[in-house]
Tab-separated table of C-alpha atoms and ligand atoms in Angstrom:
chain	number	residue	atom	x	y	z
A	410	MET	CA	4.085	2.282	-19.447
A	411	ARG	CA	1.691	1.156	-22.095
A	412	GLU	CA	-1.608	3.501	-22.475
A	413	THR	CA	-4.118	0.572	-21.664
A	414	SER	CA	-2.269	-0.223	-18.569
A	415	ILE	CA	-4.543	-2.095	-15.959
A	416	ALA	CA	-3.957	-1.129	-12.145
A	417	LEU	CA	-5.511	-2.291	-9.038
A	418	VAL	CA	-5.357	-0.573	-5.755
A	419	THR	CA	-6.154	-2.396	-2.418
A	420	GLY	CA	-8.148	-0.335	-0.033
A	421	ALA	CA	-9.057	2.221	-2.187
A	422	ASN	CA	-12.506	3.175	-1.277
A	423	ARG	CA	-11.355	6.019	0.598
A	424	GLY	CA	-8.271	7.798	1.969
A	425	ILE	CA	-5.072	7.648	0.154
A	426	GLY	CA	-6.012	4.406	-1.557
A	427	TYR	CA	-9.067	6.426	-3.111
A	428	ALA	CA	-6.578	9.439	-3.843
A	429	ILE	CA	-3.912	6.842	-5.718
A	430	ALA	CA	-6.761	5.537	-7.845
A	431	GLU	CA	-7.969	8.840	-8.931
A	432	GLY	CA	-4.655	9.738	-9.703
A	433	LEU	CA	-4.010	6.696	-11.863
A	434	VAL	CA	-7.521	7.392	-13.362
A	435	LYS	CA	-6.007	10.787	-14.355
A	436	HIS	CA	-3.083	9.209	-16.008
A	437	GLY	CA	-5.397	7.136	-18.402
A	438	LEU	CA	-5.013	3.759	-16.331
A	439	THR	CA	-7.611	1.599	-16.310
A	440	VAL	CA	-8.364	1.203	-12.443
A	441	VAL	CA	-9.793	-1.542	-10.507
A	442	LEU	CA	-11.008	-0.021	-7.058
A	443	ALA	CA	-10.445	-2.886	-4.796
A	444	ALA	CA	-12.747	-2.656	-1.447
A	445	ARG	CA	-13.356	-5.351	1.266
A	446	ASP	CA	-16.752	-3.733	1.771
A	447	PRO	CA	-18.981	-4.525	-1.005
A	448	SER	CA	-21.129	-1.638	-0.391
A	449	ALA	CA	-18.321	1.153	-0.451
A	450	GLY	CA	-16.624	0.009	-3.372
A	451	PRO	CA	-19.082	0.672	-6.223
A	452	ALA	CA	-19.822	3.898	-5.243
A	453	ALA	CA	-16.258	5.224	-4.822
A	454	ALA	CA	-15.362	3.637	-8.275
A	455	ALA	CA	-18.468	5.017	-9.832
A	456	ARG	CA	-17.051	8.595	-8.894
A	457	LEU	CA	-13.923	8.040	-10.190
A	458	GLY	CA	-14.835	6.066	-13.432
A	459	ALA	CA	-12.942	2.888	-11.774
A	460	ARG	CA	-14.049	-0.672	-11.611
A	461	PRO	CA	-14.965	-1.846	-8.546
A	462	LEU	CA	-13.606	-5.040	-7.042
A	463	VAL	CA	-14.377	-6.810	-3.527
A	464	LEU	CA	-11.108	-7.682	-2.136
A	465	ASP	CA	-10.588	-8.358	1.865
A	466	VAL	CA	-6.434	-8.451	2.016
A	467	THR	CA	-6.716	-10.967	4.759
A	468	ASP	CA	-9.219	-13.317	3.301
A	469	PRO	CA	-7.670	-16.210	1.114
A	470	ALA	CA	-10.687	-16.851	-0.607
A	471	SER	CA	-11.600	-13.517	-1.444
A	472	VAL	CA	-8.023	-12.689	-2.670
A	473	ARG	CA	-8.105	-15.517	-5.113
A	474	ALA	CA	-11.625	-14.828	-6.305
A	475	ALA	CA	-10.153	-11.343	-6.873
A	476	ALA	CA	-7.075	-12.397	-8.902
A	477	ALA	CA	-9.396	-14.886	-10.690
A	478	GLN	CA	-11.999	-11.814	-11.750
A	479	VAL	CA	-8.940	-9.802	-12.940
A	480	ASP	CA	-7.546	-12.427	-15.212
A	481	ASP	CA	-10.914	-12.792	-16.621
A	482	TRP	CA	-11.361	-9.223	-17.273
A	483	TYR	CA	-8.074	-8.495	-18.678
A	484	GLY	CA	-5.912	-11.590	-18.698
A	485	ARG	CA	-2.856	-9.289	-17.079
A	486	LEU	CA	-2.171	-6.609	-14.324
A	487	ASP	CA	0.309	-3.867	-14.866
A	488	VAL	CA	0.288	-2.008	-11.766
A	489	LEU	CA	-0.615	-3.482	-8.291
A	490	VAL	CA	-0.996	-1.054	-5.273
A	491	ASN	CA	-0.631	-2.728	-1.703
A	492	ASN	CA	-2.413	0.439	0.066
A	493	ALA	CA	-4.843	-1.507	2.525
A	494	GLY	CA	-3.508	-1.301	6.107
A	495	ILE	CA	-4.773	-0.553	9.579
A	496	ALA	CA	-3.156	1.235	12.524
A	497	GLY	CA	-5.103	-1.282	15.034
A	498	ARG	CA	-5.850	-1.007	18.577
A	499	ARG	CA	-2.848	1.637	19.743
A	500	ASP	CA	-3.257	0.875	23.326
A	501	ALA	CA	-2.900	-2.801	23.010
A	502	GLN	CA	0.595	-2.396	21.156
A	503	THR	CA	2.644	-0.311	23.706
A	504	PRO	CA	5.878	-2.006	24.607
A	505	GLY	CA	5.429	-3.779	27.992
A	506	ALA	CA	1.507	-3.956	27.842
A	507	VAL	CA	1.129	-5.789	24.565
A	508	ASP	CA	-1.922	-7.816	23.615
A	509	LEU	CA	-0.284	-10.038	20.883
A	510	ASP	CA	-3.868	-10.527	19.308
A	511	ALA	CA	-3.769	-6.871	18.735
A	512	VAL	CA	-0.445	-7.144	16.997
A	513	ARG	CA	-1.199	-10.281	15.126
A	514	GLU	CA	-4.123	-8.309	13.768
A	515	VAL	CA	-1.873	-5.129	12.365
A	516	PHE	CA	0.358	-7.868	10.777
A	517	GLU	CA	-2.610	-9.876	9.282
A	518	THR	CA	-3.373	-6.840	6.879
A	519	ASN	CA	-0.029	-4.579	6.898
A	520	LEU	CA	2.503	-7.625	6.045
A	521	PHE	CA	0.628	-10.758	5.620
A	522	GLY	CA	-2.117	-9.236	3.451
A	523	VAL	CA	0.320	-7.717	1.294
A	524	ILE	CA	2.141	-11.144	0.770
A	525	GLN	CA	-1.160	-12.702	0.337
A	526	VAL	CA	-2.174	-10.396	-2.616
A	527	THR	CA	1.381	-10.001	-4.306
A	528	GLU	CA	1.447	-13.971	-4.638
A	529	ALA	CA	-1.931	-14.167	-6.105
A	530	PHE	CA	-1.694	-11.104	-8.485
A	531	LEU	CA	2.075	-12.066	-9.616
A	532	PRO	CA	0.970	-14.376	-12.590
A	533	LEU	CA	-0.933	-11.700	-13.940
A	534	LEU	CA	1.715	-9.029	-13.440
A	535	ARG	CA	4.214	-11.499	-15.173
A	536	ARG	CA	2.286	-10.905	-18.047
A	537	SER	CA	2.648	-7.290	-18.344
A	538	GLY	CA	6.155	-7.000	-19.476
A	539	ASP	CA	6.496	-3.622	-17.481
A	540	ALA	CA	5.125	-4.170	-14.264
A	541	ARG	CA	5.134	-2.269	-11.019
A	542	ILE	CA	4.335	-3.196	-7.497
A	543	VAL	CA	3.639	-0.254	-4.793
A	544	ASN	CA	3.669	-0.975	-1.301
A	545	VAL	CA	2.412	1.921	0.706
A	546	SER	CA	4.425	1.875	3.824
A	547	SER	CA	5.236	4.776	6.265
A	548	GLY	CA	7.955	6.757	7.586
A	549	THR	CA	7.375	5.065	11.095
A	550	GLY	CA	8.821	1.772	9.436
A	551	SER	CA	12.024	3.828	8.589
A	552	LEU	CA	14.879	2.498	11.330
A	553	ALA	CA	16.767	5.337	10.233
A	554	TRP	CA	14.122	8.047	11.350
A	555	MET	CA	13.015	6.202	14.399
A	556	THR	CA	16.408	6.062	15.733
A	557	ASP	CA	17.321	9.935	14.730
A	558	GLU	CA	16.443	11.919	18.183
A	559	GLN	CA	16.078	14.707	15.605
A	560	HIS	CA	13.152	13.108	13.852
A	561	ARG	CA	9.653	13.815	14.836
A	562	PHE	CA	9.040	9.922	14.759
A	563	ALA	CA	11.495	9.468	17.222
A	564	VAL	CA	9.765	11.080	19.795
A	565	ARG	CA	6.372	9.672	19.190
A	566	ARG	CA	4.608	7.034	21.559
A	567	THR	CA	6.530	3.531	21.178
A	568	SER	CA	4.374	0.403	19.607
A	569	ALA	CA	5.168	-3.026	19.018
A	570	GLY	CA	2.858	-3.150	16.194
A	571	TYR	CA	2.284	-0.634	13.562
A	572	PRO	CA	5.587	0.886	12.808
A	573	VAL	CA	7.021	-2.797	13.322
A	574	SER	CA	4.608	-4.290	10.481
A	575	LYS	CA	6.044	-1.229	8.209
A	576	SER	CA	9.519	-1.898	8.673
A	577	ALA	CA	8.510	-5.717	7.839
A	578	LEU	CA	6.797	-4.212	4.988
A	579	ASN	CA	10.295	-2.460	3.776
A	580	MET	CA	12.071	-5.645	4.028
A	581	LEU	CA	9.550	-7.533	2.095
A	582	THR	CA	9.718	-4.627	-0.693
A	583	VAL	CA	13.423	-5.295	-1.013
A	584	GLN	CA	12.990	-9.051	-1.127
A	585	TYR	CA	10.455	-8.918	-3.861
A	586	ALA	CA	12.534	-6.309	-5.741
A	587	LYS	CA	15.401	-8.917	-5.625
A	588	ALA	CA	13.645	-12.029	-6.123
A	589	LEU	CA	11.831	-10.170	-9.441
A	590	ALA	CA	14.438	-8.131	-10.777
A	591	GLY	CA	15.172	-10.233	-13.772
A	592	GLU	CA	11.568	-10.166	-14.540
A	593	ARG	CA	10.678	-6.664	-15.557
A	594	ILE	CA	8.600	-6.050	-12.435
A	595	LYS	CA	9.786	-3.326	-10.291
A	596	VAL	CA	8.747	-3.382	-6.608
A	597	ASN	CA	8.924	-0.331	-4.492
A	598	ALA	CA	7.696	1.099	-1.003
A	599	ILE	CA	6.278	4.638	-0.359
A	600	ALA	CA	5.669	6.631	2.814
A	601	PRO	CA	2.699	9.129	2.490
A	602	GLY	CA	3.470	11.420	5.178
A	603	ALA	CA	0.699	12.443	7.819
A	604	CYS	CA	-2.067	13.057	5.873
A	605	ASP	CA	-5.495	13.835	6.860
A	606	THR	CA	-7.245	10.276	6.511
A	607	ASP	CA	-9.810	8.299	9.075
A	608	PHE	CA	-6.625	6.511	9.699
A	609	ALA	CA	-4.785	9.242	11.066
A	610	ARG	CA	-7.219	11.267	12.945
A	611	GLY	CA	-6.825	10.509	16.818
A	612	LEU	CA	-3.139	9.477	16.592
A	613	GLY	CA	-2.334	12.630	17.877
A	614	LEU	CA	-0.094	13.774	14.948
A	615	ARG	CA	-0.093	17.058	12.990
A	616	LEU	CA	-1.789	16.275	9.794
A	617	GLU	CA	-0.427	18.459	7.373
A	618	ARG	CA	-0.834	16.342	4.492
A	619	THR	CA	-3.858	15.943	1.956
A	620	ALA	CA	-4.654	12.426	0.934
A	621	GLU	CA	-3.553	13.109	-2.668
A	622	GLN	CA	-0.493	14.648	-1.547
A	623	GLY	CA	0.358	11.162	0.485
A	624	ALA	CA	-0.781	9.677	-2.902
A	625	ALA	CA	1.614	11.350	-5.010
A	626	ALA	CA	4.957	9.116	-4.487
A	627	ALA	CA	2.962	6.026	-5.092
A	628	ILE	CA	1.189	7.433	-8.447
A	629	GLU	CA	4.592	8.429	-9.644
A	630	LEU	CA	6.476	5.174	-9.118
A	631	ALA	CA	3.278	3.595	-10.852
A	632	THR	CA	3.546	5.597	-13.981
A	633	MET	CA	6.781	7.119	-14.491
A	634	ALA	CA	8.994	5.374	-17.525
A	635	ASP	CA	11.931	3.502	-16.281
A	636	ALA	CA	11.025	3.127	-12.625
A	637	PRO	CA	13.567	2.284	-9.997
A	638	THR	CA	13.255	-1.042	-8.008
A	639	GLY	CA	13.694	-1.925	-4.404
A	640	HIS	CA	13.653	1.716	-3.468
A	641	PHE	CA	11.595	3.475	-0.453
A	642	ARG	CA	10.425	7.144	-1.273
A	643	ASP	CA	8.080	10.267	-0.472
A	644	ASP	CA	7.546	12.942	-2.617
A	645	ALA	CA	10.396	14.764	-1.369
A	646	GLY	CA	12.619	11.526	-2.566
A	647	THR	CA	14.475	8.997	-1.012
A	648	VAL	CA	13.436	7.586	2.346
A	649	PRO	CA	16.201	5.824	4.526
A	650	TRP	CA	15.335	2.551	5.355
B	1319	NAP	P1	-7.868	5.015	6.024
B	1319	NAP	O1	-8.581	6.101	5.330
B	1319	NAP	O2	-8.047	4.317	7.259
B	1319	NAP	O3	-8.122	4.046	4.524
B	1319	NAP	C1	-7.625	2.440	4.763
B	1319	NAP	C2	-8.345	1.819	3.960
B	1319	NAP	O4	-7.520	0.238	3.960
B	1319	NAP	C3	-9.981	1.595	3.617
B	1319	NAP	O5	-10.302	1.280	2.590
B	1319	NAP	C4	-10.006	0.146	4.432
B	1319	NAP	O6	-11.153	-0.262	4.111
B	1319	NAP	C5	-8.977	-0.583	3.732
B	1319	NAP	N1	-8.744	-1.868	4.276
B	1319	NAP	C6	-8.408	-2.105	5.539
B	1319	NAP	N2	-8.242	-3.445	5.943
B	1319	NAP	C7	-8.456	-3.955	4.785
B	1319	NAP	C8	-8.483	-5.191	4.539
B	1319	NAP	N3	-8.352	-6.586	5.305
B	1319	NAP	N4	-8.943	-5.512	3.208
B	1319	NAP	C9	-9.066	-4.713	2.499
B	1319	NAP	N5	-8.966	-3.498	2.499
B	1319	NAP	C10	-8.844	-3.251	3.789
B	1319	NAP	O7	-6.271	4.949	5.785
B	1319	NAP	P2	-5.116	5.749	4.893
B	1319	NAP	O8	-4.524	6.806	5.872
B	1319	NAP	O9	-5.506	5.870	3.653
B	1319	NAP	O10	-4.137	4.384	4.944
B	1319	NAP	C11	-3.788	3.967	3.463
B	1319	NAP	C12	-2.337	3.531	3.587
B	1319	NAP	O11	-1.617	4.442	4.166
B	1319	NAP	C13	-2.578	2.439	4.820
B	1319	NAP	O12	-1.392	1.549	4.393
B	1319	NAP	C14	-1.452	2.958	6.127
B	1319	NAP	O13	-0.598	2.378	7.024
B	1319	NAP	C15	-0.576	4.086	5.148
B	1319	NAP	N6	-0.322	5.217	5.869
B	1319	NAP	C16	-1.280	6.416	6.007
B	1319	NAP	C17	-0.740	7.614	6.901
B	1319	NAP	C18	-1.410	8.607	7.127
B	1319	NAP	O14	-0.936	9.667	8.033
B	1319	NAP	N7	-2.775	8.605	6.704
B	1319	NAP	C19	0.920	7.717	7.110
B	1319	NAP	C20	1.470	6.510	6.785
B	1319	NAP	C21	1.365	5.510	6.189
B	1319	NAP	P3	-12.425	-0.031	4.840
B	1319	NAP	O15	-13.185	1.208	4.366
B	1319	NAP	O16	-13.434	-1.000	4.516
B	1319	NAP	O17	-12.118	-0.294	6.408
């Protein structure tokens, strides 16, 4: 990556997104800390030496305005981290008792939001010459892990929403990686593991990891020389799709 690489992280005012932004600042990147809450972004950005930007991934006008602002500031983007994500109303996602609105809400952020943001920033990424897109997925989106009875995700409560949105995000990662393969834009997904964030508290998981540990694979894929494309990783290596 060039020294003055420009990175944007969505949902970066707290949790894993904040830790990714912090890691990218430490690597010397110029970081745009995107947050939907106009009052939360500036304080978080000031703590890191990042630049705040309002961006709600589900709002087309907000996404368009954010891309125009980054174009105005820098004229390009080198790293896009699609981190913003929600768990949604868990009880409303149980197969057999699904409230479709709850599932739609999860997909609006975790899948359609990623498509919307990626499409809006693609013209700026195309001007990079060595661009990276990192999608923050989840091990719960791994069909291989979910169908392995020995794996701890396989014994979790079932859901027609969140893990399905992350499996779809994984396929989206593969599709963009293939589509952009000839354009020096690398597209990968990461699984942060069960990290102690607002999102994960209350999910009944053993949260053995910090947000910083969850951020590590995203930071590596965003900054490493000769990054792969179309991979799904955690910080131990490849995650099976
Ligand atoms: P978190 O602490 O709840 O943070 C989520 C972030 O996403 C917040 O900044 C939130 O903004 C933002 N966000 C939500 N909806 C948004 C929208 N429409 N537009 C822009 N930003 C939005 O959660 P986290 O644990 O850091 O999760 C980050 C990512 O990691 C998610 O994609 C999640 O699925 C994934 N993940 C987490 C874990 C885990 O164990 N924590 C495990 C696997 C995957 P507000 O502050 O305004 O709500």
